[in-house]
Short mmCIF file of C-alpha atoms and ligand atoms in Angstrom, two decimals:
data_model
loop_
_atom_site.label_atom_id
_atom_site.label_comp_id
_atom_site.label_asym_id
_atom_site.label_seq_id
_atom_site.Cartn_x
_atom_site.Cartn_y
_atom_site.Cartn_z
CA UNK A 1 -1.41 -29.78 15.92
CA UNK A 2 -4.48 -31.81 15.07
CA UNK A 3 -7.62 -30.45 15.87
CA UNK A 4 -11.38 -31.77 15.15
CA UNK A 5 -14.00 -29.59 13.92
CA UNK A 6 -17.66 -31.75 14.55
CA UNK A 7 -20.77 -30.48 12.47
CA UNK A 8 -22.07 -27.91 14.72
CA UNK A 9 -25.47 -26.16 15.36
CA UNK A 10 -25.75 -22.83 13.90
CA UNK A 11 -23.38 -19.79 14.39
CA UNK A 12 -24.92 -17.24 15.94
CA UNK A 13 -23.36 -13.50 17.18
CA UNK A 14 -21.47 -10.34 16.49
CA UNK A 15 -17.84 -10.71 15.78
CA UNK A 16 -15.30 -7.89 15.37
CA UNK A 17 -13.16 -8.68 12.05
CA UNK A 18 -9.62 -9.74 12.44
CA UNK A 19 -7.38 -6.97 11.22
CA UNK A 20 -6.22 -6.73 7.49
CA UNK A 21 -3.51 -8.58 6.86
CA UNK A 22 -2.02 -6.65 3.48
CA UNK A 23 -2.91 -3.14 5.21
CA UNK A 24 -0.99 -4.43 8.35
CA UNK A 25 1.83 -4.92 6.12
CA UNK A 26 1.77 -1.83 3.96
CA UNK A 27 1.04 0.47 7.04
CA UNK A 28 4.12 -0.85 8.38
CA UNK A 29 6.50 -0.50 5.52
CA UNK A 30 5.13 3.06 4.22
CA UNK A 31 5.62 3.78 8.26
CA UNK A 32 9.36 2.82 8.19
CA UNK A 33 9.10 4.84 4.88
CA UNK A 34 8.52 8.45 6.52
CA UNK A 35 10.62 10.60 8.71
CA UNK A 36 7.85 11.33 11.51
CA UNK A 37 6.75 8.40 13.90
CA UNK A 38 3.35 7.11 12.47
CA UNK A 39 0.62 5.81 14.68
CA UNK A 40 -0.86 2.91 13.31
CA UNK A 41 -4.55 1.41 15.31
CA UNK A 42 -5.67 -2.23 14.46
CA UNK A 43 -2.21 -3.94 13.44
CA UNK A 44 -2.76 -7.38 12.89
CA UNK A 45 -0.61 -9.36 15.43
CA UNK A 46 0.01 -12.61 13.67
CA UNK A 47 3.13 -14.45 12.51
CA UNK A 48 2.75 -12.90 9.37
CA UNK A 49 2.88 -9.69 10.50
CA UNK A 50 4.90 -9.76 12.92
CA UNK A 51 7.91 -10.44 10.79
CA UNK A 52 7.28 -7.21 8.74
CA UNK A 53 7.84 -5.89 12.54
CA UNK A 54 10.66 -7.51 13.07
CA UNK A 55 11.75 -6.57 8.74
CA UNK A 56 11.67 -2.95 9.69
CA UNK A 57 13.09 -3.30 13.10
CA UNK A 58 16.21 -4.98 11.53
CA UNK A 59 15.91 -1.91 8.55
CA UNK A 60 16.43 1.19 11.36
CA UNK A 61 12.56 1.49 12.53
CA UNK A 62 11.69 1.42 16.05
CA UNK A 63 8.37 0.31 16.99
CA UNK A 64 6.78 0.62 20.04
CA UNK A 65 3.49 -0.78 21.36
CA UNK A 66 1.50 1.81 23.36
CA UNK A 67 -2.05 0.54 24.55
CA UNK A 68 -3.89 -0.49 21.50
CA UNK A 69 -1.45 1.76 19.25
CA UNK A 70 1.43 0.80 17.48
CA UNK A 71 4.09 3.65 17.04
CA UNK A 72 6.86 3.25 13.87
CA UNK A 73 9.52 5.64 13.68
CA UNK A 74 10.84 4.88 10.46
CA UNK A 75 14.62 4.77 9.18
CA UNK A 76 12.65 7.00 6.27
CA UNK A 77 12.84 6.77 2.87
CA UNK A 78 16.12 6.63 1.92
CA UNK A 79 18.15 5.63 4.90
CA UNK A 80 17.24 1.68 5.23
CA UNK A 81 19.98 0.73 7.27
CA UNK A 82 22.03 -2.12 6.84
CA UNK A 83 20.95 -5.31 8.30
CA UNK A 84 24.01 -7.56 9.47
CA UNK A 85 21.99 -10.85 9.27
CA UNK A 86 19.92 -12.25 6.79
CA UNK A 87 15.80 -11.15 7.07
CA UNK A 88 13.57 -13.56 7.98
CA UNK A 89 10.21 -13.32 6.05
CA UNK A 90 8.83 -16.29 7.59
CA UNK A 91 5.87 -17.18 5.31
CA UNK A 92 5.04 -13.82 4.15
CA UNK A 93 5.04 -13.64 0.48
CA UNK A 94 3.93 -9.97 0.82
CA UNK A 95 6.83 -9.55 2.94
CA UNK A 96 9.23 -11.02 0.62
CA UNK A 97 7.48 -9.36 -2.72
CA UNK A 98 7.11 -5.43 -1.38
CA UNK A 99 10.54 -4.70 0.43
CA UNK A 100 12.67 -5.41 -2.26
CA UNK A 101 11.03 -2.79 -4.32
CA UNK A 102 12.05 -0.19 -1.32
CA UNK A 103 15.33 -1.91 -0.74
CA UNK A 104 16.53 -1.44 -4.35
CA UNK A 105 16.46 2.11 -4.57
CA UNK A 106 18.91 2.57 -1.00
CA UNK A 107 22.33 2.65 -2.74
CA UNK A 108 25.41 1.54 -0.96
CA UNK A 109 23.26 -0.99 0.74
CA UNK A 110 23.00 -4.81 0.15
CA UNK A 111 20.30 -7.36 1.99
CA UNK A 112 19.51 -11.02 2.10
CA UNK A 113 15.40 -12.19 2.21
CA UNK A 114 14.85 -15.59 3.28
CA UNK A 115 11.86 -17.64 4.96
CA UNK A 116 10.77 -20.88 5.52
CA UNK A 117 10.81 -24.14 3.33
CA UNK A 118 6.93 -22.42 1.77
CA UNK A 119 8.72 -18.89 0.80
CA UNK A 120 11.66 -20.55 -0.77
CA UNK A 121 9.41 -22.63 -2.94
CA UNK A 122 7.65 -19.32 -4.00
CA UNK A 123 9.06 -17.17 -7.01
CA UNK A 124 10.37 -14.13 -6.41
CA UNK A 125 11.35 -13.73 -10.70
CA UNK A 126 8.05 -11.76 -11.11
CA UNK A 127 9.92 -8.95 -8.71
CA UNK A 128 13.19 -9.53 -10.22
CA UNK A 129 12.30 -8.76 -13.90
CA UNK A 130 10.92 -5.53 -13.28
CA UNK A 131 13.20 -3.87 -10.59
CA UNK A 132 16.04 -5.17 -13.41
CA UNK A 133 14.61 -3.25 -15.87
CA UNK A 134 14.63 -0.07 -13.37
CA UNK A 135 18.76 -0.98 -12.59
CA UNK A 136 18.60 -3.04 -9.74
CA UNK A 137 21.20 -5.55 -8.88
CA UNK A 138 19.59 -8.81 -7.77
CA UNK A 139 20.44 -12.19 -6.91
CA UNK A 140 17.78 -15.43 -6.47
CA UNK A 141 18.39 -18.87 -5.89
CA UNK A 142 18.04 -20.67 -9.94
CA UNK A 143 17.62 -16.74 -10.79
CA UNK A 144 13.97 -17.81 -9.49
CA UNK A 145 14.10 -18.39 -5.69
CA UNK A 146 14.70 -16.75 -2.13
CA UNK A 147 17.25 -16.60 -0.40
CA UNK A 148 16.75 -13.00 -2.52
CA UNK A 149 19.71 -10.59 -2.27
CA UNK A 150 19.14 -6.76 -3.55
CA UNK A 151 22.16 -4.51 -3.84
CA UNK A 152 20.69 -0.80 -3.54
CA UNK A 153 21.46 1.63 -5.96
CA UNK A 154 20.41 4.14 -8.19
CA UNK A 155 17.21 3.23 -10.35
CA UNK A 156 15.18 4.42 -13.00
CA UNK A 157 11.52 4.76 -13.53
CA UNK A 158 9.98 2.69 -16.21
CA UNK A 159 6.49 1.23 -17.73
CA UNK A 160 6.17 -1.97 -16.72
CA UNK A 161 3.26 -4.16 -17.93
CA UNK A 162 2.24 -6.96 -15.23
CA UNK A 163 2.10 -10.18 -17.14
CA UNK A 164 -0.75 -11.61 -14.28
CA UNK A 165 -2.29 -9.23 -12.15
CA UNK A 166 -0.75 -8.93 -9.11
CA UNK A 167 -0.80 -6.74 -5.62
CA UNK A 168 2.23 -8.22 -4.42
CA UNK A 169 4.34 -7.15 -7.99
CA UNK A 170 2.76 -4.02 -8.20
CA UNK A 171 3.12 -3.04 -5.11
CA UNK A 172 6.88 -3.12 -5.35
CA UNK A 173 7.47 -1.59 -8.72
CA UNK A 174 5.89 1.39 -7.42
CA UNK A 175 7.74 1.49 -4.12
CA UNK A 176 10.62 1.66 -6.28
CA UNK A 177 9.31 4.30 -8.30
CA UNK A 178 9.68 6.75 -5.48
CA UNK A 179 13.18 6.22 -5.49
CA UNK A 180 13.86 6.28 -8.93
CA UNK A 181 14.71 8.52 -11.35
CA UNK A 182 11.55 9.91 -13.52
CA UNK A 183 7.97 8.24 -13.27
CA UNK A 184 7.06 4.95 -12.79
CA UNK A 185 4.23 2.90 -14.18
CA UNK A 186 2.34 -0.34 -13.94
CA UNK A 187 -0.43 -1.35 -16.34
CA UNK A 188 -2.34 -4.32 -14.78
CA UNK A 189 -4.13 -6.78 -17.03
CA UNK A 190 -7.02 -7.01 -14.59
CA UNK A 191 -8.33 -4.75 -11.45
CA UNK A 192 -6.19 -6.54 -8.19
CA UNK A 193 -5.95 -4.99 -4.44
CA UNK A 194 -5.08 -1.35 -4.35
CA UNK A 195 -4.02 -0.48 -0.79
CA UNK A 196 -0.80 0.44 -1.71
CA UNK A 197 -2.22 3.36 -4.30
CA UNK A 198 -4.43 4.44 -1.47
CA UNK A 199 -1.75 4.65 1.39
CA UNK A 200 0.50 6.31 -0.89
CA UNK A 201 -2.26 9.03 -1.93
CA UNK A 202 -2.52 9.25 2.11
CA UNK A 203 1.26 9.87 2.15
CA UNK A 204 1.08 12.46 0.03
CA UNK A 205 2.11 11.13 -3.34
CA UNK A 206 0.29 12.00 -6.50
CA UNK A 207 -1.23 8.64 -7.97
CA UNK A 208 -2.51 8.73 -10.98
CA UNK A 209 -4.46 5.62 -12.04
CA UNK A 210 -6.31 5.66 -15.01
CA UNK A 211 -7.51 2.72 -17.71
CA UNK A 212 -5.69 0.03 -15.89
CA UNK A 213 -2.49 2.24 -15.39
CA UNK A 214 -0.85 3.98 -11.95
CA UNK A 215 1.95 6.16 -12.35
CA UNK A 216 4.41 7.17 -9.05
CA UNK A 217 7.27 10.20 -9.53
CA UNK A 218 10.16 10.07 -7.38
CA UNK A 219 9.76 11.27 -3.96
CA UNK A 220 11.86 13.30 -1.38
CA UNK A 221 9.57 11.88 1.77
CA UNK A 222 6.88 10.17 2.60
CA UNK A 223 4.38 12.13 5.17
CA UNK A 224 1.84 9.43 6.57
CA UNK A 225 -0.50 10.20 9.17
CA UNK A 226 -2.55 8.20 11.77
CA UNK A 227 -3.24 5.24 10.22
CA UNK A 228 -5.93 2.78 11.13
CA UNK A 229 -5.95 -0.99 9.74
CA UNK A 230 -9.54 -2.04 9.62
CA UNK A 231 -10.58 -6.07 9.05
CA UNK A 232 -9.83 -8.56 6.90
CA UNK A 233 -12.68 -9.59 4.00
CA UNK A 234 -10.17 -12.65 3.26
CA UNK A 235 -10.16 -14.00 7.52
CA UNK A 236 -13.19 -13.06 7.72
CA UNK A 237 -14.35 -15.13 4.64
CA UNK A 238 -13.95 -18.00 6.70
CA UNK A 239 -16.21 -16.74 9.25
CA UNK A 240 -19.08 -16.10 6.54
CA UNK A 241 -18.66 -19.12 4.62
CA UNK A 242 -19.31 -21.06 7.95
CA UNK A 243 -22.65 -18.87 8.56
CA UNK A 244 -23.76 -19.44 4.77
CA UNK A 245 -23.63 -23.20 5.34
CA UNK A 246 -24.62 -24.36 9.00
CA UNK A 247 -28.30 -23.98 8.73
CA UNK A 248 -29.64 -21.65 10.93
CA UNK A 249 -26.34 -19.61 11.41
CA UNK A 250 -26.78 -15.78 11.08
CA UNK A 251 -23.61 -13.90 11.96
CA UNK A 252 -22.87 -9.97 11.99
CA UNK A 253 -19.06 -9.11 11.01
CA UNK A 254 -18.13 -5.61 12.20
CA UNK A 255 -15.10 -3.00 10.79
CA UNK A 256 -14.44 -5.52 7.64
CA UNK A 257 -13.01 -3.10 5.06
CA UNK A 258 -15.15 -2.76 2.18
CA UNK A 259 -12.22 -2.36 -0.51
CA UNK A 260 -14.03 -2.90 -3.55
CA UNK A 261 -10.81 -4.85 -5.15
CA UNK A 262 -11.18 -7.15 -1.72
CA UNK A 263 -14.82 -7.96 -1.64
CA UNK A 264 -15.01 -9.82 -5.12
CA UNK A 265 -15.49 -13.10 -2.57
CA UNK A 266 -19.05 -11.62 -1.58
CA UNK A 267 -20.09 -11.08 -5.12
CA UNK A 268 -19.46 -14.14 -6.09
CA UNK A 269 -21.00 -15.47 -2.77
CA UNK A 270 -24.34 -13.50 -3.68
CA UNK A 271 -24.33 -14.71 -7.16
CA UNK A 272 -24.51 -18.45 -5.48
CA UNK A 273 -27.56 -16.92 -4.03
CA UNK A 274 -26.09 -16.33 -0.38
CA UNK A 275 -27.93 -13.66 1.68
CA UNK A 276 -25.15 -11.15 2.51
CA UNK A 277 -25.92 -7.68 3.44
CA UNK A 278 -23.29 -4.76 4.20
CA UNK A 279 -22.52 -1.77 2.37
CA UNK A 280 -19.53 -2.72 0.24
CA UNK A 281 -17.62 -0.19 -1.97
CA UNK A 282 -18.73 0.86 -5.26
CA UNK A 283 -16.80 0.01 -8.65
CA UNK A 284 -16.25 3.40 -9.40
CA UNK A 285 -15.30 4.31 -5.86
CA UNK A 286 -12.10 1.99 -6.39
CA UNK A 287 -10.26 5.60 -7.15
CA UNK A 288 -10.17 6.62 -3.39
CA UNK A 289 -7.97 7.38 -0.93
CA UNK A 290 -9.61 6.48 2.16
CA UNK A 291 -9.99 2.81 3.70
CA UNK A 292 -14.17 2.13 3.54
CA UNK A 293 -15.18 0.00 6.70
CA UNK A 294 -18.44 -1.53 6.90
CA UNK A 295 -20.73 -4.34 8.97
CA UNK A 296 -21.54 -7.81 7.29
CA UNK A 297 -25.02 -9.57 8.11
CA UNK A 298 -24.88 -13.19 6.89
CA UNK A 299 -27.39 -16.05 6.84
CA UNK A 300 -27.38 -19.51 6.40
CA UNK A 301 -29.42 -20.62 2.75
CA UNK A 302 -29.22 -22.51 -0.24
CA UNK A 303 -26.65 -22.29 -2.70
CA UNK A 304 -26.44 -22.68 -6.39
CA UNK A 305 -23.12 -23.40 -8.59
CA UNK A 306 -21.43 -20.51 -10.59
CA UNK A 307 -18.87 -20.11 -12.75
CA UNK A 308 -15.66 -17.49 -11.58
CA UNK A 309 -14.51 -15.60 -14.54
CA UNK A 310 -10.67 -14.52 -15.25
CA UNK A 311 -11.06 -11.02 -14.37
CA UNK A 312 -12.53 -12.16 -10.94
CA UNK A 313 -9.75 -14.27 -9.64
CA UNK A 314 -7.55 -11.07 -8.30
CA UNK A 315 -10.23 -9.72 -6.35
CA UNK A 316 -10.57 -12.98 -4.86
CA UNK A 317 -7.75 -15.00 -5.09
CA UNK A 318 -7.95 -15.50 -1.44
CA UNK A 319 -11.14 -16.34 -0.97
CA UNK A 320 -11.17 -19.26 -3.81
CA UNK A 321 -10.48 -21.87 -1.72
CA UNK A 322 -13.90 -21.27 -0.23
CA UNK A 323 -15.43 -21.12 -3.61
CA UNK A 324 -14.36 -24.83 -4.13
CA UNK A 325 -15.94 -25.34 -0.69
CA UNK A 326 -19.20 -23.60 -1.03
CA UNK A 327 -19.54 -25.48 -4.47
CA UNK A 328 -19.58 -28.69 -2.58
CA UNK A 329 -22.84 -27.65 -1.48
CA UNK A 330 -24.30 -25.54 -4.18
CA UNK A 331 -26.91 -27.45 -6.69
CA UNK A 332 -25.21 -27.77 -9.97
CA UNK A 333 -21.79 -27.53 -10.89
CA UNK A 334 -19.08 -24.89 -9.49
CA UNK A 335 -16.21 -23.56 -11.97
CA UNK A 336 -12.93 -21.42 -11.48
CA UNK A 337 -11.16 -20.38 -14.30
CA UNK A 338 -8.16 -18.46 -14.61
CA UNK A 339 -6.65 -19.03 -11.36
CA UNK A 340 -3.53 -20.72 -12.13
CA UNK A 341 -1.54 -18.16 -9.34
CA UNK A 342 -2.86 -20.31 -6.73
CA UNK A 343 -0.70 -22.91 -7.29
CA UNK A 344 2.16 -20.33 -5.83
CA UNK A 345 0.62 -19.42 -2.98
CA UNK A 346 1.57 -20.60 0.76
CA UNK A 347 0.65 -24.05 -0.91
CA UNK A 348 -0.47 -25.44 -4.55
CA UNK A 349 -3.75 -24.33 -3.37
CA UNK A 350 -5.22 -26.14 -6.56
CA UNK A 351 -4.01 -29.36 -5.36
CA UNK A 352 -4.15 -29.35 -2.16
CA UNK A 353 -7.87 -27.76 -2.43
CA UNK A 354 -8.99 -30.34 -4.92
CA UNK A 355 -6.82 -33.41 -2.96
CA UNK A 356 -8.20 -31.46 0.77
CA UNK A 357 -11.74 -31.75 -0.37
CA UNK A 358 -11.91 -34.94 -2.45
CA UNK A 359 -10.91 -36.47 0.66
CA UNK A 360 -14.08 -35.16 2.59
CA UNK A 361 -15.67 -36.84 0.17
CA UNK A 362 -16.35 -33.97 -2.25
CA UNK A 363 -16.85 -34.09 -6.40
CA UNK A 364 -13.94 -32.07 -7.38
CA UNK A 365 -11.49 -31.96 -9.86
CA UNK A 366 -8.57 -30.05 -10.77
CA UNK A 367 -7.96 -28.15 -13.99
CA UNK A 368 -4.82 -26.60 -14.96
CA UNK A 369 -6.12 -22.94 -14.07
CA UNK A 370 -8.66 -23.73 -11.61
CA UNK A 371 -11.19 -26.35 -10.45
CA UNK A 372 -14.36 -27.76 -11.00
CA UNK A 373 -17.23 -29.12 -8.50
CA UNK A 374 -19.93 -30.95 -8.72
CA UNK A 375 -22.48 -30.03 -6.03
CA UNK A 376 -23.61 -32.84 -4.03
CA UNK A 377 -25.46 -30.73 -0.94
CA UNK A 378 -23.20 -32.27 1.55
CA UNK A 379 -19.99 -33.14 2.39
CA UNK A 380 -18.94 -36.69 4.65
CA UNK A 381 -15.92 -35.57 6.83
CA UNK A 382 -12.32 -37.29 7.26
CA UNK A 383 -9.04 -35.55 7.73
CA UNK A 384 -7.80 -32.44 5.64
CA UNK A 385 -4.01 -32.03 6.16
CA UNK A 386 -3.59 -27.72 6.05
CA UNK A 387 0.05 -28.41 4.16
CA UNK A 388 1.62 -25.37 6.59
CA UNK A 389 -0.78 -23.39 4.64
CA UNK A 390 -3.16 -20.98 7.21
CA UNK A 391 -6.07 -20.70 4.73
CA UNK A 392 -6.22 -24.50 4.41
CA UNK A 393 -6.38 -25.45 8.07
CA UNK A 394 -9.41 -22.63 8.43
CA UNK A 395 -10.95 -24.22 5.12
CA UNK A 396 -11.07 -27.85 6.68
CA UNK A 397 -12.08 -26.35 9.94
CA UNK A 398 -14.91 -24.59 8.35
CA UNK A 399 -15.54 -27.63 5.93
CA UNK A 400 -15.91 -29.63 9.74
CA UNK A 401 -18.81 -27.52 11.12
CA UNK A 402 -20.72 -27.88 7.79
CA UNK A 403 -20.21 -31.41 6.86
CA UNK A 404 -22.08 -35.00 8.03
CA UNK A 405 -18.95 -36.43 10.71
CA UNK A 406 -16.55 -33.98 11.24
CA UNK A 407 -13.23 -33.23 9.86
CA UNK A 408 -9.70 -33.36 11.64
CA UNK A 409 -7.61 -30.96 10.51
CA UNK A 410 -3.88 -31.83 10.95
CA UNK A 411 -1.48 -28.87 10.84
CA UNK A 412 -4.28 -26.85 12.52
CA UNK A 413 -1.62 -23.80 14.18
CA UNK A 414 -1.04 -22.71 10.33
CA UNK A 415 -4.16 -20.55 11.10
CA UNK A 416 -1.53 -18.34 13.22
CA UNK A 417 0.23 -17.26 10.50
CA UNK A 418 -2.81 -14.79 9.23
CA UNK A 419 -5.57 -15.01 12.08
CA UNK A 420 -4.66 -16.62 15.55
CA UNK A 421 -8.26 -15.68 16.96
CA UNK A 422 -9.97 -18.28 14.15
CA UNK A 423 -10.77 -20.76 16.59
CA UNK A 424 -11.41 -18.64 19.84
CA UNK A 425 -13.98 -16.36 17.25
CA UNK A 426 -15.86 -19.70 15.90
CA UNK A 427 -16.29 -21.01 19.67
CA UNK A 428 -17.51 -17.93 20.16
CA UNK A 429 -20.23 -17.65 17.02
CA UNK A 430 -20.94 -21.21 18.13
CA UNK A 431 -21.69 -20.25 21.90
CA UNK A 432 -19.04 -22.49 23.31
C1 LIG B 1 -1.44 -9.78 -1.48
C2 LIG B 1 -1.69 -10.02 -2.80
C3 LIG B 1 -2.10 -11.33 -3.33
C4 LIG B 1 -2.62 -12.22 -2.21
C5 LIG B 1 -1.76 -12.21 -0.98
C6 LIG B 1 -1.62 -10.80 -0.44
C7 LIG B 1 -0.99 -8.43 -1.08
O1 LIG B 1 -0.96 -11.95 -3.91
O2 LIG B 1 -2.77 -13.55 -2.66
O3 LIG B 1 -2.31 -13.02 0.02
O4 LIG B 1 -1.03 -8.11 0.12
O5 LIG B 1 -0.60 -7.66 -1.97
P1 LIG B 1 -0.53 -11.62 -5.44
O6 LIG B 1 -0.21 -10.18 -5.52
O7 LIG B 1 0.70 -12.45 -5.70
O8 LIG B 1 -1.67 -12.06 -6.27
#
């Protein structure tokens, strides 16, 4: 689908952010996890998430829509039940990363993961290696792809040191950690997301996370209670990168959650010099259990080139597409180091950033970890083609409302994949 995004006046408005698309996931696997139905408020109905639905539906869980709430009744945590046909992931690498960590640990059973042509060019040896080391039995495509097939059994806990930080990896190992035999625990080179530490705590395991380390003991049941999903800083990124950059544009994002290991986008955003107000979690708040939400006021202004560190990338991996895209427009240059996971993500988000933009006209190259741009204020227009990826279509939508003719973004429905309200929200902001 090939839609056209013009340069537009400013955006203008209050818009409710689109639920989280990791808590969405979690809240439905820990769900399946426990033994008592567990209401979850503010599921994010996207492809995406919808096949973790459909993941746990085919695992035992029934789940049942009811208003605005979304009811799992979960299989619990050790009685996945066999699934006869292979599960379809779709393009979730969450999907496709977390529930082998819970599969593993169901002994007697055996599953297939699959997805489409994007999953199946996306590792899954990061998740192999460690659930390995715990016992698991495993099987990948060149030892390195999906199709994925886990044989359940019994595991042990181990210490398992992330080579790149990772949500996704950690995430897993300490799913299987509740199944295992002794504790479990992941040392992560750098800070990423921790909503799986927090829903856990809410479950009613002990977490301990201290100096870079979380430790999980095994676990009879999981005990989760309501559970409420709140927005998405990475969807709604899109939305506040748009208001930064139309002139004029001041925007007011409502229920975003205010993670600190999610908002790293905004920091580096205010470091450009961007005028965004909310009240965002503190470092040392990064400990808790709870879910902070909070409200986003963003205005349009000038911009000026940074440099993204390393130890940034994780708490914005998502967002760095937008970084390349706000750097178009930023006075001086615009760096990203240290991001060479990108190029496993939905797409080779370094190329088809750098290829995306460069054809809009922009001063951007790639480097082997990252990108560089050199700010030119503007950006001409053209045709960005999303690559099936979600967050590309939204970036060359985004990069058409700020830039001199327009740009046509072809492959435009990716955007349904994370946040199917992107274009309904902007003609909104836009008072279309
Ligand atoms: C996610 C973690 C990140 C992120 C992805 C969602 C998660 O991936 O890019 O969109 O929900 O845990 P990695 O853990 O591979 O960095």
């Amino acid at each position: 689908m090939r839609r056209v995004f013009a340069p537009s006046g400013p955006l203008r408005g209050t818009v409710a952010a689109p639920p989280d698309k990791s808590l969405s996931h979690r809240a439905a696997l820990f769900a399946a996890m426990c033994d008592d139905p567990v209401p979850i408020t503010g599921y994010l109905d996207a492809a995406d998430t919808n096949s973790t639905l459909a993941a746990v539906q085919a695992l035992g869980a029934l789940v049942e829509r009811r208003g605005e709430e979304l009811v799992v009744r979960g299989p619990g945590l050790r009685a996945a039940a066999a699934a006869e046909a292979p599960i379809d992931v779709g393009n979730a690498g969450t999907l496709m990363r977390v529930l082998p960590g819970w599969l593993a640990g169901q002994e007697g059973g055996r599953w297939t993961l699959d997805g489409d042509p994007s999953i199946r060019r996306r590792p899954v040896d990061r998740i192999a290696e460690p659930l390995r080391a715990m016992g698991a039995r495993l099987r990948a495509r060149e030892d390195r792809y999906p199709p994925f097939t886990v044989e359940g059994g019994a595991l042990r806990g181990i210490e398992y040191r992330l080579p790149v930080a990772s949500a996704q990896v950690k995430s897993c190992v300490l799913i299987a950690g509740l199944l295992a035999e002794g504790p479990t625990t992941v040392v992560e080179p750098a800070p990423s997301r921790d909503h799986t530490e927090r829903l856990l705590a809410a479950a009613g395991v002990r977490v301990d996370r201290a100096d870079g380390a979380v430790t999980v003991a095994p676990q009879d049941e999981l005990e989760l209670g309501a559970v409420h999903v709140p927005g998405d800083p990475s969807s709604a990124a899109f939305l506040v990168a748009a208001a930064v950059l139309v002139p004029g544009s001041r925007i007011v994002v409502e229920g975003m959650a205010a993670n600190w290991t999610r908002v790293g986008f905004l920091r580096i955003l205010e470091r450009m010099g961007a005028i965004v107000l909310g009240d965002l979690e503190a470092p040392d708040a990064a400990a808790a259990d709870a879910e902070p939400v909070c409200e986003l006021d963003v205005a349009a202004g000038p911009l000026t080139g940074t440099a993204v560190e390393p130890g940034e990338v994780p708490l914005a991996i998502d967002e760095l597409p937008l970084v390349a895209l706000l750097g178009c427009f930023a006075e001086g240059e615009t760096v990203v180091r240290g991001a060479q996971e990108l190029r496993l993500k939905e797409s080779d988000r370094i190329a088809t950033v750098v290829d995306g933009l460069r054809g809009l006209g922009a001063d951007i190259e790639a480097t082997a970890d990252g990108f560089a741009v050199r700010g030119t204020g503007r950006l001409r227009g053209g045709t960005l083609d999303a690559h099936g990826d979600h967050r590309l279509a939204m970036l060359g939508a985004v990069a058409g409302l700020a830039s001199d003719d327009g740009v046509a973004v072809e492959g435009m429905e990716a955007a349904a994949v994370s946040y199917p309200g992107f274009e309904a929200d902007v003609a909104a902001l836009l008072g279309a």
